[in-house]
Amino acid sequence: MLTVEGLRSRYGRIEVLHGIDLDVASGEIVTVVGANGAGKTTLLKCLSGIQPVSAGSILFRGEALTTVSAHRRVQRGLAQSPEGRQIFTNLTVEENLRLGAYLFADEKVDRDMQDAFVMFPILKEKRNLAAGGLSGGQQQMLAIARALMARPSCLLLDEPSMGLAPILVAQIFDVVKSMKALGVTVLLVEQNAFGALSVADRGYVMETGRITMSGPAAELIADERIRAAYLGI
Amino acid sequence: MPELLQFLLSGITVGAVYALVALGFTIIYNASDVVNFAQGEFVMLGGMITFFAHAAGLPLPLAALIAIIVTAGIGVALNKLAIEPARGAPVVSLIIITIGASIFIRGATQLVFDKQLHRFPAFSGDQPILIGGATILPQSLWVIAGALAVFVCLWLFFTRTLIGRAVLATANNRIAAQLVGINTNYVMTLSFAMSAAIGALAGVLVTPMTLTGYDVGLALALKGFAAAMLGGMGNPKGALVGGLLLGVLEAMTAGYISSQYKDAAAFVVILAVLFAMPQGLFGRKSTDRV
Ligand SMILES: Nc1ncnc2c1ncn2[C@@H]1O[C@H](COP(=O)(O)OP(=O)(O)OP(=O)(O)O)[C@@H](O)[C@H]1O
Ligand SMILES: [Mg+2]
């Protein structure tokens, strides 16, 4: 579904991705774990087209994406819930969700919104409030729900568990797991390696702009080095 | 009493002009946080192009339509040639670009057309209408109706249409807007086209009363800007109320004190309001703009 080869990217003169190779098969949940500043967010920004790529290729459902502008990538089925809950703070919760389905104007929009409210009942309660007034956890839910409104075939999630209370973290990872049943492929970026590897099929470990390890999630979770570096065990 | 009514009517007329200019500011401001100081030039172009097209033999409605379309095109060109290439620059730089653009448009108009003042006939004649001892020109009613119509359209645009919300979303968070599939370049282009068209429409409506010339834009932009600040920048309701309030304030000061003081009085009231409510009467609170 998604194949990345030799991807490089830079901020000004400083290169932060030094050739990333990665692939995600249809229906999989794949995670990229790594420490602070490894370049995980930059990778997802490149995939969504909001960060320039200096070398390498991105193939999505058989088509090259590198020269496709950001809004067109959403049309092709690639949606992202960005890091730091980049929601529309001035607009209401419902308007945020409606804009998630910006590309659509059919009856399914309403059904998708009802589905989002079933998935996150708190959003239904607060549907008419300005999104900027939501708590951190609620904003995170809104960001995920908004990305799902775009009917993605592949969902990019950037640190959905960051800064959340443990009970909410568990809920968010349950939602990620439920994407399988919906037929949505997931690329999940996390610092919370244990949580991410528990729900993923496969995982990649990223260190300062390079992939240093990859394999089935169960194997990575059992790996001595990973346990020491990322799981604190 | 007829005196008060007369001042009120002329105030509302002038206020409707300010409101139309202020309404033109709202869309570009909402899409990009940029206060477009070339907005007054759009008003001027609306009047000038209509005059010259009409003088060339076209019927007035057609001349006005052409003026609005051409001005919208100039708005798009302003965005494509001056604003879009400077994307990522601080808002202040963009505002300075719009000031530069307004000087350029004024100069170009002088060259393409001329330096004379012009007017074309009022739409429904010049016979004043009597209302309770006071009078109002039919063209004033056109201006007031125009301001109300533009207000209603803008209000519906921002609250009832998806593209209107996309404009708000683009201003609020451009990256997030792209991530939901909004073509933010298109949103910007559309905003400039709409703002320019509203400005040109204002020019078409007011020229029979106020005359037009290459240099009328600046004063209009300043008054429209003051009205928009008073009402709350970016809010159509604020633009309408701010414009009318400013117009009535000026008319009352001119009528009861002296026309020498009308600008000063308006200025003092605006300062007082902004001191108490920095966001204007209907402005967005800065707290919910992260
Ligand atoms: N806008 C930017 N300008 C300059 N450098 C940046 C920018 N954003 C990130 N960087 C740098 O790029 C590197 C990778 O950052 P990135 O945000 O992709 O890491 P990350 O793995 O997502 O980290 P985190 O886990 O903290 O979210 C870091 O060294 C960071 O300092
Ligand atoms: Mg990150």
mmCIF file of N, CA and C in Angstrom, chain A residues 2 22-33 44 155-157 176 180 184-190 196-197 199-204 214-215 217:
data_model
loop_
_atom_site.group_PDB
_atom_site.id
_atom_site.type_symbol
_atom_site.label_atom_id
_atom_site.label_comp_id
_atom_site.label_asym_id
_atom_site.label_seq_id
_atom_site.Cartn_x
_atom_site.Cartn_y
_atom_site.Cartn_z
ATOM 1 N N LEU A 2 1.859 1.262 0.934
ATOM 2 C CA LEU A 2 2.742 2.428 1.056
ATOM 3 C C LEU A 2 4.183 1.942 1.062
ATOM 4 N N LEU A 22 10.912 1.917 4.074
ATOM 5 C CA LEU A 22 9.830 1.422 4.927
ATOM 6 C C LEU A 22 8.671 0.992 4.040
ATOM 7 N N ASP A 23 7.939 -0.048 4.437
ATOM 8 C CA ASP A 23 6.737 -0.336 3.678
ATOM 9 C C ASP A 23 5.616 -0.818 4.583
ATOM 10 N N VAL A 24 4.407 -0.521 4.135
ATOM 11 C CA VAL A 24 3.213 -0.875 4.889
ATOM 12 C C VAL A 24 2.279 -1.589 3.926
ATOM 13 N N ALA A 25 1.897 -2.818 4.293
ATOM 14 C CA ALA A 25 0.993 -3.560 3.413
ATOM 15 C C ALA A 25 -0.453 -3.216 3.761
ATOM 16 N N SER A 26 -1.332 -3.447 2.793
ATOM 17 C CA SER A 26 -2.742 -3.142 2.988
ATOM 18 C C SER A 26 -3.287 -3.905 4.197
ATOM 19 N N GLY A 27 -4.006 -3.190 5.073
ATOM 20 C CA GLY A 27 -4.634 -3.823 6.223
ATOM 21 C C GLY A 27 -3.741 -3.971 7.446
ATOM 22 N N GLU A 28 -2.467 -3.630 7.301
ATOM 23 C CA GLU A 28 -1.537 -3.767 8.416
ATOM 24 C C GLU A 28 -1.624 -2.582 9.379
ATOM 25 N N ILE A 29 -1.188 -2.831 10.617
ATOM 26 C CA ILE A 29 -0.867 -1.725 11.521
ATOM 27 C C ILE A 29 0.639 -1.760 11.721
ATOM 28 N N VAL A 30 1.302 -0.723 11.259
ATOM 29 C CA VAL A 30 2.757 -0.672 11.361
ATOM 30 C C VAL A 30 3.123 0.518 12.238
ATOM 31 N N THR A 31 4.103 0.343 13.100
ATOM 32 C CA THR A 31 4.494 1.455 13.957
ATOM 33 C C THR A 31 5.956 1.831 13.736
ATOM 34 N N VAL A 32 6.239 3.110 13.872
ATOM 35 C CA VAL A 32 7.617 3.596 13.882
ATOM 36 C C VAL A 32 7.856 4.154 15.277
ATOM 37 N N VAL A 33 8.756 3.507 16.031
ATOM 38 C CA VAL A 33 9.045 4.012 17.362
ATOM 39 C C VAL A 33 10.440 4.617 17.367
ATOM 40 N N LEU A 44 6.367 11.620 8.748
ATOM 41 C CA LEU A 44 4.939 11.704 8.439
ATOM 42 C C LEU A 44 4.604 12.983 7.670
ATOM 43 N N LEU A 155 -4.163 5.552 7.307
ATOM 44 C CA LEU A 155 -4.215 6.603 8.328
ATOM 45 C C LEU A 155 -2.840 6.764 8.961
ATOM 46 N N LEU A 156 -2.338 7.984 8.970
ATOM 47 C CA LEU A 156 -1.062 8.282 9.622
ATOM 48 C C LEU A 156 -1.366 8.910 10.982
ATOM 49 N N LEU A 157 -0.840 8.308 12.040
ATOM 50 C CA LEU A 157 -1.103 8.824 13.387
ATOM 51 C C LEU A 157 0.214 9.240 14.024
ATOM 52 N N VAL A 176 -6.969 2.481 17.767
ATOM 53 C CA VAL A 176 -6.011 2.116 16.708
ATOM 54 C C VAL A 176 -6.237 0.658 16.292
ATOM 55 N N LYS A 180 -8.354 -2.050 12.133
ATOM 56 C CA LYS A 180 -8.278 -3.305 11.373
ATOM 57 C C LYS A 180 -9.653 -3.716 10.871
ATOM 58 N N VAL A 184 -8.920 -0.047 7.616
ATOM 59 C CA VAL A 184 -8.022 1.086 7.417
ATOM 60 C C VAL A 184 -6.597 0.665 7.792
ATOM 61 N N THR A 185 -5.673 0.875 6.875
ATOM 62 C CA THR A 185 -4.264 0.609 7.145
ATOM 63 C C THR A 185 -3.726 1.729 8.027
ATOM 64 N N VAL A 186 -2.837 1.372 8.974
ATOM 65 C CA VAL A 186 -2.366 2.396 9.914
ATOM 66 C C VAL A 186 -0.843 2.449 9.964
ATOM 67 N N LEU A 187 -0.314 3.665 9.876
ATOM 68 C CA LEU A 187 1.097 3.882 10.192
ATOM 69 C C LEU A 187 1.121 4.763 11.442
ATOM 70 N N LEU A 188 1.608 4.168 12.538
ATOM 71 C CA LEU A 188 1.518 4.801 13.852
ATOM 72 C C LEU A 188 2.909 5.178 14.334
ATOM 73 N N VAL A 189 3.085 6.442 14.644
ATOM 74 C CA VAL A 189 4.367 6.924 15.138
ATOM 75 C C VAL A 189 4.229 7.166 16.644
ATOM 76 N N GLU A 190 5.147 6.647 17.426
ATOM 77 C CA GLU A 190 5.004 6.754 18.880
ATOM 78 C C GLU A 190 6.333 6.813 19.609
ATOM 79 N N ALA A 196 2.595 1.071 21.441
ATOM 80 C CA ALA A 196 2.509 0.996 19.981
ATOM 81 C C ALA A 196 2.791 -0.425 19.498
ATOM 82 N N LEU A 197 3.838 -1.044 20.043
ATOM 83 C CA LEU A 197 4.191 -2.395 19.584
ATOM 84 C C LEU A 197 3.132 -3.413 20.012
ATOM 85 N N VAL A 199 -0.070 -3.008 19.837
ATOM 86 C CA VAL A 199 -1.209 -3.055 18.899
ATOM 87 C C VAL A 199 -0.759 -3.277 17.462
ATOM 88 N N ALA A 200 0.543 -3.150 17.186
ATOM 89 C CA ALA A 200 0.999 -3.196 15.798
ATOM 90 C C ALA A 200 1.284 -4.619 15.331
ATOM 91 N N ASP A 201 1.265 -4.796 14.002
ATOM 92 C CA ASP A 201 1.708 -6.065 13.418
ATOM 93 C C ASP A 201 3.220 -6.071 13.287
ATOM 94 N N ARG A 202 3.727 -4.947 12.769
ATOM 95 C CA ARG A 202 5.171 -4.854 12.573
ATOM 96 C C ARG A 202 5.657 -3.513 13.088
ATOM 97 N N GLY A 203 6.964 -3.429 13.300
ATOM 98 C CA GLY A 203 7.488 -2.171 13.793
ATOM 99 C C GLY A 203 8.833 -1.833 13.192
ATOM 100 N N TYR A 204 9.124 -0.523 13.180
ATOM 101 C CA TYR A 204 10.435 -0.026 12.788
ATOM 102 C C TYR A 204 10.977 0.789 13.950
ATOM 103 N N SER A 214 13.985 -3.479 12.404
ATOM 104 C CA SER A 214 12.591 -3.643 12.008
ATOM 105 C C SER A 214 12.214 -5.106 12.137
ATOM 106 N N GLY A 215 10.951 -5.379 12.216
ATOM 107 C CA GLY A 215 10.500 -6.761 12.325
ATOM 108 C C GLY A 215 9.102 -6.841 12.892
ATOM 109 N N ALA A 217 6.136 -7.004 15.400
ATOM 110 C CA ALA A 217 6.045 -6.275 16.664
ATOM 111 C C ALA A 217 6.373 -7.181 17.851
#
